[in-house]
Structures are given as structure tokens and as C-alpha cells.
């Protein structure tokens, strides 16, 4: 199917982008890797596509307080950048986002704005408590990633808003991460996946543990599991606990690729494995820093 007719504009400033979005019948075009298929399937009919690629400030990658990624920065740029190594979870997740060709067009922020419940980067943002900067008719605001995703393909950004950037906190000594997903084929969206973050003190004791599941609900689902990891610090001991957690957090309906029960099983197994791996890495990073 062909896309319905639309106008195309490529403003050079953020103010002009906002001007074009005013009225709510226009859509931001970032990498086009999700938007163009949506148009081709006629699931959306915006009057205008507002290409943000010519807005220079949106191409910036900064590593002052964590990693700040502008809205026009491609996923592949981050995958290859030295600055991004400060945020190991992004490096662990990006290879699972489609294929390299898609990542060379798709943007990090576009994935957050699109908010597919099975997408990897929204889960990374939620797990790390990233900050998302949004500009709109009423000015700029910063939304915590944990509040940004409000449902399937729905976020705290409205139709007249543009997401300007995301800032991921850099890993600190004593932090370790885990990431895994199960998909039918490499490059497909996840049937179920998890991102994990564990922080330990100088003595190796667990100070904080968080896990975010994706592909399991209508948005990334994050839980503080500090007490759980403290009491059950091995994969074997975590397994029954994460199976119980899966029963609580996995509420997506079954489909042709897997039932709800199957996804709960995947989540439970992956969660135990990646939390244990994150704990091991956290302890190694404390030893290396000592
Ligand atoms: C075959 C295939 C497989 C894929 N597999 C995966 C996968 O496994 N995991 C995964 O996460 N993704 C996957 N994707 C999607 C991924 O490639 C996209 O890059 C990503 O979802 C959207 O990024 P984009 O920059 O291409 O955004 P676009 O397609 O340009 O935009 C997507 C949506 O977000 C909005 N938007 C984009 N940027 C902004 C902004 N700055 N402010 C406000 N709104 C904005 C657009 O208006 C649109 O509604 C796949 C895509 C394809 C075609």
C-alpha cells in the first residue's frame, strides 16, 4: 500500500519545528523507521511531516552529566560512539534494535517517542531513570522516563510537542547491568525482555536493584527489587522469586507468537539470569575501583 498524500517540511530551527507542529495535524519525522511503515499501512494520515534532521542543536551528543542524546542522533552513531560507553546498558541493548541498516537511520529519541511496548530503548531509559526533554507550545519541560511512557505508543509528549533530547545517567563504580530478550528471530521485536541495574557498596552489599521488563505489558514495567536481590543473590535462588514477580508484572495478552503464560516464563527466567549477572558485574566493578 502507498502512503496517503502529505506535505513535507524540513525547518532549520526548533522554533520553526514547533510552528509546523502547531494545530496537531503534523508528525515529527526523525529516522522514519517506524513512521514510514505506519504511513504505508495507512495507520496514520498526518497532513504534514516535519523532518527534524536540519535542526543543528538536535544532532548534539554531550557527556557532561551523563549522556545527553539529541533527537536527531541516529542509533548507530550512539552504538559506535566512545561517549556512550559511559552508559553500558545502551551498548548492551542497541544490537537488539532491529538490524544495523535500521539503526543507521533510526534515532534513539525516535524510539522513545514511538513508545512501542516491545522496544528496547524505552526499557533502558526507564531502568536507568533517564530524563526526557520535551519542547511544546507552553515551553520546555523535563519528564522522568519512568513517567514518560503512558501506554502502548503513547507518551507524555502531545501532538504539538517535540522531544528534544534524552539524558542517561553514566554508570558509577559499584553499578552492574544486565540485558536480554527473546525474539523469534534476531532483529524482531522482543516477545519478552529485561534490563537490570544493580548497585553495591564497597563491601559488595546490595544497595539498590531495579529491573525493567519490556514486551510484557503496554509499556516498560520497572520494579525495585533491592530486597529480593539482597536475600537471593544467585540466579538459582532468584528464579522462584522472579517467577512470582512475572505473575504480577506480565499482563500483555497472548498472540500468535506466544501466550501470556509463555511470556511470564520468559520474563521469570531472564529476570533471574540478568539480575544475577548485574550483581556479579557490580561486584567486579567495585573490586576494580578499589
Ligand atoms: C523491520 C523493522 C524492525 C524493527 N525492529 C525493532 C526492534 O527490534 N526494536 C525497536 O525498538 N525498534 C525496532 N524498529 C523500529 C526502529 O527501527 C525505529 O528506529 C524506532 O522505533 C523509531 O525511530 P525513528 O527515528 O525511525 O522514528 P520515526 O519513525 O521517524 O518516528 C516514530 C514516531 O515517533 C515520533 N517521533 C520521532 N521523533 C520524535 C521527536 N523527537 N519528538 C516527537 N515525536 C517524535 C514520530 O512522529 C513517529 O510517530 C524496527 C523497525 C522496522 C522497520
mmCIF file of C-alpha atoms and ligand atoms in Angstrom:
data_model
loop_
_atom_site.group_PDB
_atom_site.id
_atom_site.type_symbol
_atom_site.label_atom_id
_atom_site.label_comp_id
_atom_site.label_asym_id
_atom_site.label_seq_id
_atom_site.Cartn_x
_atom_site.Cartn_y
_atom_site.Cartn_z
ATOM 1 C CA UNK A 1 0.000 0.000 0.000
ATOM 2 C CA UNK A 2 1.179 3.570 -0.608
ATOM 3 C CA UNK A 3 1.138 6.322 1.990
ATOM 4 C CA UNK A 4 -1.694 8.853 1.731
ATOM 5 C CA UNK A 5 -0.622 12.306 0.450
ATOM 6 C CA UNK A 6 1.224 14.557 2.906
ATOM 7 C CA UNK A 7 3.233 17.767 2.855
ATOM 8 C CA UNK A 8 6.917 17.598 3.812
ATOM 9 C CA UNK A 9 8.860 20.367 5.544
ATOM 10 C CA UNK A 10 12.416 20.499 6.878
ATOM 11 C CA UNK A 11 12.779 23.510 9.195
ATOM 12 C CA UNK A 12 16.208 24.639 10.371
ATOM 13 C CA UNK A 13 15.264 25.731 13.912
ATOM 14 C CA UNK A 14 13.404 24.190 16.821
ATOM 15 C CA UNK A 15 11.021 27.179 16.928
ATOM 16 C CA UNK A 16 10.093 26.521 13.318
ATOM 17 C CA UNK A 17 9.553 22.822 14.093
ATOM 18 C CA UNK A 18 7.153 23.843 16.863
ATOM 19 C CA UNK A 19 5.457 26.284 14.499
ATOM 20 C CA UNK A 20 4.858 23.489 11.973
ATOM 21 C CA UNK A 21 3.512 21.157 14.687
ATOM 22 C CA UNK A 22 1.009 23.752 15.932
ATOM 23 C CA UNK A 23 -2.523 22.604 15.189
ATOM 24 C CA UNK A 24 -1.775 18.940 15.879
ATOM 25 C CA UNK A 25 -2.185 17.597 12.330
ATOM 26 C CA UNK A 26 1.558 17.180 11.706
ATOM 27 C CA UNK A 27 4.035 14.487 12.760
ATOM 28 C CA UNK A 28 7.731 14.698 13.556
ATOM 29 C CA UNK A 29 9.831 12.703 11.095
ATOM 30 C CA UNK A 30 13.082 11.522 12.718
ATOM 31 C CA UNK A 31 14.583 8.335 11.236
ATOM 32 C CA UNK A 32 11.314 7.289 9.600
ATOM 33 C CA UNK A 33 11.875 3.617 10.508
ATOM 34 C CA UNK A 34 8.535 3.393 12.328
ATOM 35 C CA UNK A 35 6.655 6.367 10.909
ATOM 36 C CA UNK A 36 7.069 5.464 7.242
ATOM 37 C CA UNK A 37 5.697 1.904 7.698
ATOM 38 C CA UNK A 38 2.799 3.396 9.700
ATOM 39 C CA UNK A 39 2.018 5.706 6.762
ATOM 40 C CA UNK A 40 2.468 2.944 4.201
ATOM 41 C CA UNK A 41 -0.041 0.799 6.093
ATOM 42 C CA UNK A 42 -2.332 3.831 6.337
ATOM 43 C CA UNK A 43 -2.480 3.552 10.106
ATOM 44 C CA UNK A 44 -1.851 7.309 10.265
ATOM 45 C CA UNK A 45 -2.738 10.216 7.979
ATOM 46 C CA UNK A 46 -0.884 13.337 9.136
ATOM 47 C CA UNK A 47 -1.250 16.360 6.858
ATOM 48 C CA UNK A 48 2.446 17.265 7.227
ATOM 49 C CA UNK A 49 5.699 15.505 8.079
ATOM 50 C CA UNK A 50 8.124 17.762 9.932
ATOM 51 C CA UNK A 51 11.654 16.476 9.311
ATOM 52 C CA UNK A 52 13.883 17.468 12.255
ATOM 53 C CA UNK A 53 17.120 16.467 10.515
ATOM 54 C CA UNK A 54 18.186 20.046 9.662
ATOM 55 C CA UNK A 55 17.965 21.373 13.243
ATOM 56 C CA UNK A 56 21.627 21.518 14.235
ATOM 57 C CA UNK A 57 21.168 21.523 18.017
ATOM 58 C CA UNK A 58 19.306 18.201 17.806
ATOM 59 C CA UNK A 59 22.427 16.443 16.463
ATOM 60 C CA UNK A 60 24.424 17.009 19.645
ATOM 61 C CA UNK A 61 25.796 14.184 21.798
ATOM 62 C CA UNK A 62 27.084 15.524 25.111
ATOM 63 C CA UNK A 63 28.671 13.734 28.026
ATOM 64 C CA UNK A 64 28.668 16.322 30.813
ATOM 65 C CA UNK A 65 26.149 14.971 33.350
ATOM 66 C CA UNK A 66 25.604 11.537 31.885
ATOM 67 C CA UNK A 67 24.987 11.024 28.169
ATOM 68 C CA UNK A 68 22.701 13.570 26.517
ATOM 69 C CA UNK A 69 21.489 12.448 23.097
ATOM 70 C CA UNK A 70 19.758 14.958 20.815
ATOM 71 C CA UNK A 71 16.615 13.989 18.922
ATOM 72 C CA UNK A 72 18.279 13.729 15.508
ATOM 73 C CA UNK A 73 21.100 11.411 16.665
ATOM 74 C CA UNK A 74 20.977 8.018 14.995
ATOM 75 C CA UNK A 75 21.055 4.796 16.992
ATOM 76 C CA UNK A 76 24.097 3.645 15.043
ATOM 77 C CA UNK A 77 26.006 6.828 15.959
ATOM 78 C CA UNK A 78 25.494 6.029 19.627
ATOM 79 C CA UNK A 79 26.352 2.372 19.097
ATOM 80 C CA UNK A 80 29.715 3.444 17.696
ATOM 81 C CA UNK A 81 30.450 6.400 19.968
ATOM 82 C CA UNK A 82 33.107 6.355 22.672
ATOM 83 C CA UNK A 83 30.973 8.633 24.895
ATOM 84 C CA UNK A 84 28.197 6.045 25.033
ATOM 85 C CA UNK A 85 30.482 3.566 26.803
ATOM 86 C CA UNK A 86 29.748 5.565 29.940
ATOM 87 C CA UNK A 87 26.248 4.021 29.772
ATOM 88 C CA UNK A 88 26.897 0.280 29.342
ATOM 89 C CA UNK A 89 23.211 -0.661 29.251
ATOM 90 C CA UNK A 90 22.711 1.238 25.974
ATOM 91 C CA UNK A 91 25.577 -0.680 24.389
ATOM 92 C CA UNK A 92 24.038 -3.944 25.594
ATOM 93 C CA UNK A 93 20.570 -3.087 24.217
ATOM 94 C CA UNK A 94 21.281 -1.426 20.858
ATOM 95 C CA UNK A 95 22.327 -4.567 18.948
ATOM 96 C CA UNK A 96 18.821 -5.914 19.598
ATOM 97 C CA UNK A 97 17.099 -2.904 17.955
ATOM 98 C CA UNK A 98 16.161 -4.217 14.513
ATOM 99 C CA UNK A 99 19.114 -4.582 12.158
ATOM 100 C CA UNK A 100 22.159 -2.407 11.589
ATOM 101 C CA UNK A 101 20.606 -0.831 8.475
ATOM 102 C CA UNK A 102 17.570 0.270 10.512
ATOM 103 C CA UNK A 103 19.789 1.627 13.271
ATOM 104 C CA UNK A 104 21.739 3.694 10.784
ATOM 105 C CA UNK A 105 18.531 5.679 10.126
ATOM 106 C CA UNK A 106 16.502 5.260 13.330
ATOM 107 C CA UNK A 107 17.108 7.684 16.188
ATOM 108 C CA UNK A 108 17.421 6.956 19.904
ATOM 109 C CA UNK A 109 14.831 9.590 20.770
ATOM 110 C CA UNK A 110 12.505 8.446 17.960
ATOM 111 C CA UNK A 111 12.327 5.042 19.617
ATOM 112 C CA UNK A 112 11.336 6.687 22.911
ATOM 113 C CA UNK A 113 8.759 8.924 21.217
ATOM 114 C CA UNK A 114 7.296 5.980 19.298
ATOM 115 C CA UNK A 115 6.978 4.022 22.586
ATOM 116 C CA UNK A 116 6.482 0.526 21.236
ATOM 117 C CA UNK A 117 5.887 -1.645 24.333
ATOM 118 C CA UNK A 118 8.337 -4.261 22.990
ATOM 119 C CA UNK A 119 11.110 -1.767 22.170
ATOM 120 C CA UNK A 120 14.465 -1.951 23.912
ATOM 121 C CA UNK A 121 15.417 1.713 24.362
ATOM 122 C CA UNK A 122 12.327 2.778 26.334
ATOM 123 C CA UNK A 123 13.135 -0.047 28.773
ATOM 124 C CA UNK A 124 16.741 1.141 29.068
ATOM 125 C CA UNK A 125 15.545 4.707 29.684
ATOM 126 C CA UNK A 126 13.086 3.566 32.369
ATOM 127 C CA UNK A 127 15.585 1.251 34.087
ATOM 128 C CA UNK A 128 18.238 3.978 34.257
ATOM 129 C CA UNK A 129 15.742 6.694 35.266
ATOM 130 C CA UNK A 130 16.748 8.801 32.255
ATOM 131 C CA UNK A 131 15.368 12.336 31.774
ATOM 132 C CA UNK A 132 13.461 13.266 28.650
ATOM 133 C CA UNK A 133 13.354 16.894 27.491
ATOM 134 C CA UNK A 134 10.193 17.959 25.717
ATOM 135 C CA UNK A 135 9.504 21.302 23.998
ATOM 136 C CA UNK A 136 5.975 22.411 23.272
ATOM 137 C CA UNK A 137 3.696 25.411 22.926
ATOM 138 C CA UNK A 138 3.960 26.071 26.694
ATOM 139 C CA UNK A 139 7.784 25.927 26.749
ATOM 140 C CA UNK A 140 10.260 23.255 27.789
ATOM 141 C CA UNK A 141 9.856 20.588 30.455
ATOM 142 C CA UNK A 142 11.799 17.547 31.620
ATOM 143 C CA UNK A 143 9.911 14.318 32.169
ATOM 144 C CA UNK A 144 11.401 11.320 34.040
ATOM 145 C CA UNK A 145 11.428 8.287 31.743
ATOM 146 C CA UNK A 146 9.579 6.350 34.452
ATOM 147 C CA UNK A 147 6.589 8.672 33.850
ATOM 148 C CA UNK A 148 7.019 9.318 30.119
ATOM 149 C CA UNK A 149 5.526 6.047 28.803
ATOM 150 C CA UNK A 150 1.794 6.145 29.450
ATOM 151 C CA UNK A 151 0.566 3.241 27.295
ATOM 152 C CA UNK A 152 1.174 1.436 24.012
ATOM 153 C CA UNK A 153 2.548 4.030 21.562
ATOM 154 C CA UNK A 154 1.529 6.784 23.970
ATOM 155 C CA UNK A 155 3.779 9.127 25.907
ATOM 156 C CA UNK A 156 3.831 12.329 27.880
ATOM 157 C CA UNK A 157 4.571 14.232 24.639
ATOM 158 C CA UNK A 158 1.478 15.678 22.970
ATOM 159 C CA UNK A 159 0.807 16.155 19.239
ATOM 160 C CA UNK A 160 2.243 19.701 19.265
ATOM 161 C CA UNK A 161 5.365 18.712 21.248
ATOM 162 C CA UNK A 162 8.795 17.684 20.094
ATOM 163 C CA UNK A 163 11.118 15.545 22.197
ATOM 164 C CA UNK A 164 14.403 17.428 22.175
ATOM 165 C CA UNK A 165 16.812 15.042 23.911
ATOM 166 C CA UNK A 166 17.266 12.266 26.439
ATOM 167 C CA UNK A 167 19.887 12.154 29.176
ATOM 168 C CA UNK A 168 21.019 8.775 30.518
ATOM 169 C CA UNK A 169 22.987 8.792 33.789
ATOM 170 C CA UNK A 170 26.533 7.471 33.463
ATOM 171 C CA UNK A 171 27.376 4.261 35.299
ATOM 172 C CA UNK A 172 29.172 4.702 38.606
ATOM 173 C CA UNK A 173 31.651 2.351 40.276
ATOM 174 C CA UNK A 174 29.640 -0.289 42.095
ATOM 175 C CA UNK A 175 26.972 -0.487 39.376
ATOM 176 C CA UNK A 176 26.406 -3.503 37.145
ATOM 177 C CA UNK A 177 23.908 -4.119 34.369
ATOM 178 C CA UNK A 178 22.153 -6.950 32.608
ATOM 179 C CA UNK A 179 20.121 -7.044 29.404
ATOM 180 C CA UNK A 180 18.466 -9.884 27.495
ATOM 181 C CA UNK A 181 15.472 -10.581 25.311
ATOM 182 C CA UNK A 182 13.874 -13.445 23.461
ATOM 183 C CA UNK A 183 12.598 -12.751 19.947
ATOM 184 C CA UNK A 184 11.523 -15.101 17.167
ATOM 185 C CA UNK A 185 14.485 -14.020 15.033
ATOM 186 C CA UNK A 186 17.325 -11.614 15.654
ATOM 187 C CA UNK A 187 16.101 -8.099 14.837
ATOM 188 C CA UNK A 188 12.471 -8.823 15.649
ATOM 189 C CA UNK A 189 10.716 -7.072 18.494
ATOM 190 C CA UNK A 190 11.038 -8.935 21.792
ATOM 191 C CA UNK A 191 8.490 -11.477 22.970
ATOM 192 C CA UNK A 192 9.819 -10.599 26.394
ATOM 193 C CA UNK A 193 12.943 -8.849 27.602
ATOM 194 C CA UNK A 194 14.556 -7.340 30.683
ATOM 195 C CA UNK A 195 17.019 -4.601 31.571
ATOM 196 C CA UNK A 196 18.592 -4.833 35.028
ATOM 197 C CA UNK A 197 20.666 -2.484 37.166
ATOM 198 C CA UNK A 198 22.288 -3.378 40.492
ATOM 199 C CA UNK A 199 24.366 -1.109 42.736
ATOM 200 C CA UNK A 200 26.575 -2.461 45.508
ATOM 201 C CA UNK A 201 28.586 -0.745 48.257
ATOM 202 C CA UNK A 202 32.336 -1.007 48.798
ATOM 203 C CA UNK A 203 31.737 -4.192 50.848
ATOM 204 C CA UNK A 204 29.772 -5.787 47.988
ATOM 205 C CA UNK A 205 26.406 -5.488 49.767
ATOM 206 C CA UNK A 206 23.425 -4.767 47.522
ATOM 207 C CA UNK A 207 22.335 -1.126 47.859
ATOM 208 C CA UNK A 208 19.802 -0.977 45.030
ATOM 209 C CA UNK A 209 18.425 -3.279 42.359
ATOM 210 C CA UNK A 210 15.947 -2.409 39.621
ATOM 211 C CA UNK A 211 14.511 -4.388 36.773
ATOM 212 C CA UNK A 212 12.504 -3.229 33.774
ATOM 213 C CA UNK A 213 10.542 -5.666 31.638
ATOM 214 C CA UNK A 214 9.502 -4.974 28.044
ATOM 215 C CA UNK A 215 7.241 -6.811 25.620
ATOM 216 C CA UNK A 216 5.266 -7.831 28.699
ATOM 217 C CA UNK A 217 2.753 -5.016 29.134
ATOM 218 C CA UNK A 218 1.569 -1.901 27.315
ATOM 219 C CA UNK A 219 4.717 -0.032 28.475
ATOM 220 C CA UNK A 220 8.056 -0.761 30.167
ATOM 221 C CA UNK A 221 7.410 -2.075 33.681
ATOM 222 C CA UNK A 222 10.003 -1.250 36.343
ATOM 223 C CA UNK A 223 10.248 -2.719 39.834
ATOM 224 C CA UNK A 224 12.623 -2.033 42.691
ATOM 225 C CA UNK A 225 13.863 -5.489 43.645
ATOM 226 C CA UNK A 226 16.520 -4.495 46.177
ATOM 227 C CA UNK A 227 15.181 -6.712 48.975
ATOM 228 C CA UNK A 228 14.811 -9.639 46.596
ATOM 229 C CA UNK A 229 18.394 -9.499 45.311
ATOM 230 C CA UNK A 230 19.745 -8.946 48.836
ATOM 231 C CA UNK A 231 18.048 -12.075 50.108
ATOM 232 C CA UNK A 232 18.504 -14.232 46.992
ATOM 233 C CA UNK A 233 21.789 -13.211 45.377
ATOM 234 C CA UNK A 234 22.163 -16.099 42.909
ATOM 235 C CA UNK A 235 20.290 -16.937 39.727
ATOM 236 C CA UNK A 236 19.095 -20.215 41.212
ATOM 237 C CA UNK A 237 17.677 -18.589 44.310
ATOM 238 C CA UNK A 238 16.206 -15.675 42.353
ATOM 239 C CA UNK A 239 14.319 -17.924 39.913
ATOM 240 C CA UNK A 240 11.240 -18.700 42.114
ATOM 241 C CA UNK A 241 11.102 -15.046 43.176
ATOM 242 C CA UNK A 242 11.208 -13.700 39.615
ATOM 243 C CA UNK A 243 8.589 -16.282 38.569
ATOM 244 C CA UNK A 244 6.327 -14.775 41.251
ATOM 245 C CA UNK A 245 7.169 -11.277 40.015
ATOM 246 C CA UNK A 246 6.355 -12.319 36.435
ATOM 247 C CA UNK A 247 2.855 -13.331 37.513
ATOM 248 C CA UNK A 248 2.409 -9.765 38.785
ATOM 249 C CA UNK A 249 4.033 -7.677 36.043
ATOM 250 C CA UNK A 250 3.411 -9.606 32.799
ATOM 251 C CA UNK A 251 -0.086 -8.612 31.754
ATOM 252 C CA UNK A 252 0.198 -8.481 27.988
ATOM 253 C CA UNK A 253 -2.345 -10.577 26.088
ATOM 254 C CA UNK A 254 -1.142 -13.670 24.276
ATOM 255 C CA UNK A 255 -0.789 -13.616 20.492
ATOM 256 C CA UNK A 256 0.244 -15.944 17.666
ATOM 257 C CA UNK A 257 3.865 -15.772 18.865
ATOM 258 C CA UNK A 258 3.331 -16.670 22.496
ATOM 259 C CA UNK A 259 0.745 -16.895 25.251
ATOM 260 C CA UNK A 260 0.746 -14.765 28.393
ATOM 261 C CA UNK A 261 1.986 -17.824 30.325
ATOM 262 C CA UNK A 262 4.907 -18.281 27.922
ATOM 263 C CA UNK A 263 5.893 -14.645 28.287
ATOM 264 C CA UNK A 264 5.690 -14.927 32.083
ATOM 265 C CA UNK A 265 8.049 -17.880 31.911
ATOM 266 C CA UNK A 266 10.462 -15.953 29.679
ATOM 267 C CA UNK A 267 10.382 -12.933 31.965
ATOM 268 C CA UNK A 268 10.969 -15.031 35.092
ATOM 269 C CA UNK A 269 13.968 -16.841 33.614
ATOM 270 C CA UNK A 270 15.551 -13.746 32.030
ATOM 271 C CA UNK A 271 14.994 -11.622 35.139
ATOM 272 C CA UNK A 272 16.761 -14.106 37.443
ATOM 273 C CA UNK A 273 19.627 -14.510 34.995
ATOM 274 C CA UNK A 274 20.194 -10.819 34.294
ATOM 275 C CA UNK A 275 19.819 -9.669 37.909
ATOM 276 C CA UNK A 276 22.424 -12.235 38.957
ATOM 277 C CA UNK A 277 24.708 -11.136 36.099
ATOM 278 C CA UNK A 278 24.231 -7.455 37.005
ATOM 279 C CA UNK A 279 25.143 -8.238 40.621
ATOM 280 C CA UNK A 280 28.301 -10.062 39.547
ATOM 281 C CA UNK A 281 29.323 -7.155 37.304
ATOM 282 C CA UNK A 282 28.581 -4.628 40.057
ATOM 283 C CA UNK A 283 30.854 -6.523 42.445
ATOM 284 C CA UNK A 284 33.594 -6.751 39.824
ATOM 285 C CA UNK A 285 33.375 -3.011 39.172
ATOM 286 C CA UNK A 286 33.783 -2.283 42.925
ATOM 287 C CA UNK A 287 36.803 -4.576 43.092
ATOM 288 C CA UNK A 288 38.343 -2.857 40.056
ATOM 289 C CA UNK A 289 37.718 0.596 41.556
ATOM 290 C CA UNK A 290 39.349 -0.426 44.889
HETATM 291 C C1 LIG B 1 11.687 -4.175 10.191
HETATM 292 C C2 LIG B 1 11.800 -3.318 11.427
HETATM 293 C C3 LIG B 1 12.229 -3.907 12.604
HETATM 294 C C4 LIG B 1 12.335 -3.133 13.758
HETATM 295 N N1 LIG B 1 12.735 -3.739 14.917
HETATM 296 C C5 LIG B 1 12.820 -3.008 16.045
HETATM 297 C C6 LIG B 1 13.224 -3.597 17.279
HETATM 298 O O1 LIG B 1 13.521 -4.793 17.355
HETATM 299 N N2 LIG B 1 13.265 -2.810 18.377
HETATM 300 C C7 LIG B 1 12.936 -1.476 18.334
HETATM 301 O O2 LIG B 1 12.975 -0.813 19.352
HETATM 302 N N3 LIG B 1 12.572 -0.887 17.190
HETATM 303 C C8 LIG B 1 12.514 -1.607 16.049
HETATM 304 N N4 LIG B 1 12.126 -0.998 14.895
HETATM 305 C C9 LIG B 1 11.812 0.456 14.921
HETATM 306 C C10 LIG B 1 13.082 1.294 14.980
HETATM 307 O O3 LIG B 1 13.894 0.891 13.916
HETATM 308 C C11 LIG B 1 12.804 2.795 14.852
HETATM 309 O O4 LIG B 1 14.015 3.394 14.565
HETATM 310 C C12 LIG B 1 12.268 3.493 16.060
HETATM 311 O O5 LIG B 1 11.145 2.851 16.604
HETATM 312 C C13 LIG B 1 11.784 4.897 15.710
HETATM 313 O O6 LIG B 1 12.833 5.735 15.469
HETATM 314 P P1 LIG B 1 12.854 6.697 14.211
HETATM 315 O O7 LIG B 1 13.932 7.677 14.475
HETATM 316 O O8 LIG B 1 12.965 5.879 12.981
HETATM 317 O O9 LIG B 1 11.448 7.474 14.324
HETATM 318 P P2 LIG B 1 10.333 7.803 13.245
HETATM 319 O O10 LIG B 1 9.925 6.573 12.510
HETATM 320 O O11 LIG B 1 10.728 8.965 12.424
HETATM 321 O O12 LIG B 1 9.173 8.250 14.240
HETATM 322 C C14 LIG B 1 8.469 7.315 15.020
HETATM 323 C C15 LIG B 1 7.354 8.035 15.792
HETATM 324 O O13 LIG B 1 7.903 8.857 16.805
HETATM 325 C C16 LIG B 1 7.602 10.228 16.552
HETATM 326 N N5 LIG B 1 8.821 10.984 16.833
HETATM 327 C C17 LIG B 1 10.076 10.664 16.408
HETATM 328 N N6 LIG B 1 10.956 11.544 16.902
HETATM 329 C C18 LIG B 1 10.253 12.423 17.647
HETATM 330 C C19 LIG B 1 10.618 13.567 18.409
HETATM 331 N N7 LIG B 1 11.888 13.986 18.516
HETATM 332 N N8 LIG B 1 9.637 14.245 19.048
HETATM 333 C C20 LIG B 1 8.349 13.836 18.956
HETATM 334 N N9 LIG B 1 7.954 12.761 18.258
HETATM 335 C C21 LIG B 1 8.893 12.065 17.606
HETATM 336 C C22 LIG B 1 7.170 10.297 15.104
HETATM 337 O O14 LIG B 1 6.301 11.383 14.864
HETATM 338 C C23 LIG B 1 6.504 8.956 14.912
HETATM 339 O O15 LIG B 1 5.204 8.977 15.439
HETATM 340 C C24 LIG B 1 12.011 -1.739 13.724
HETATM 341 C C25 LIG B 1 11.606 -1.148 12.537
HETATM 342 C C26 LIG B 1 11.489 -1.926 11.384
HETATM 343 C C27 LIG B 1 11.034 -1.262 10.111
#
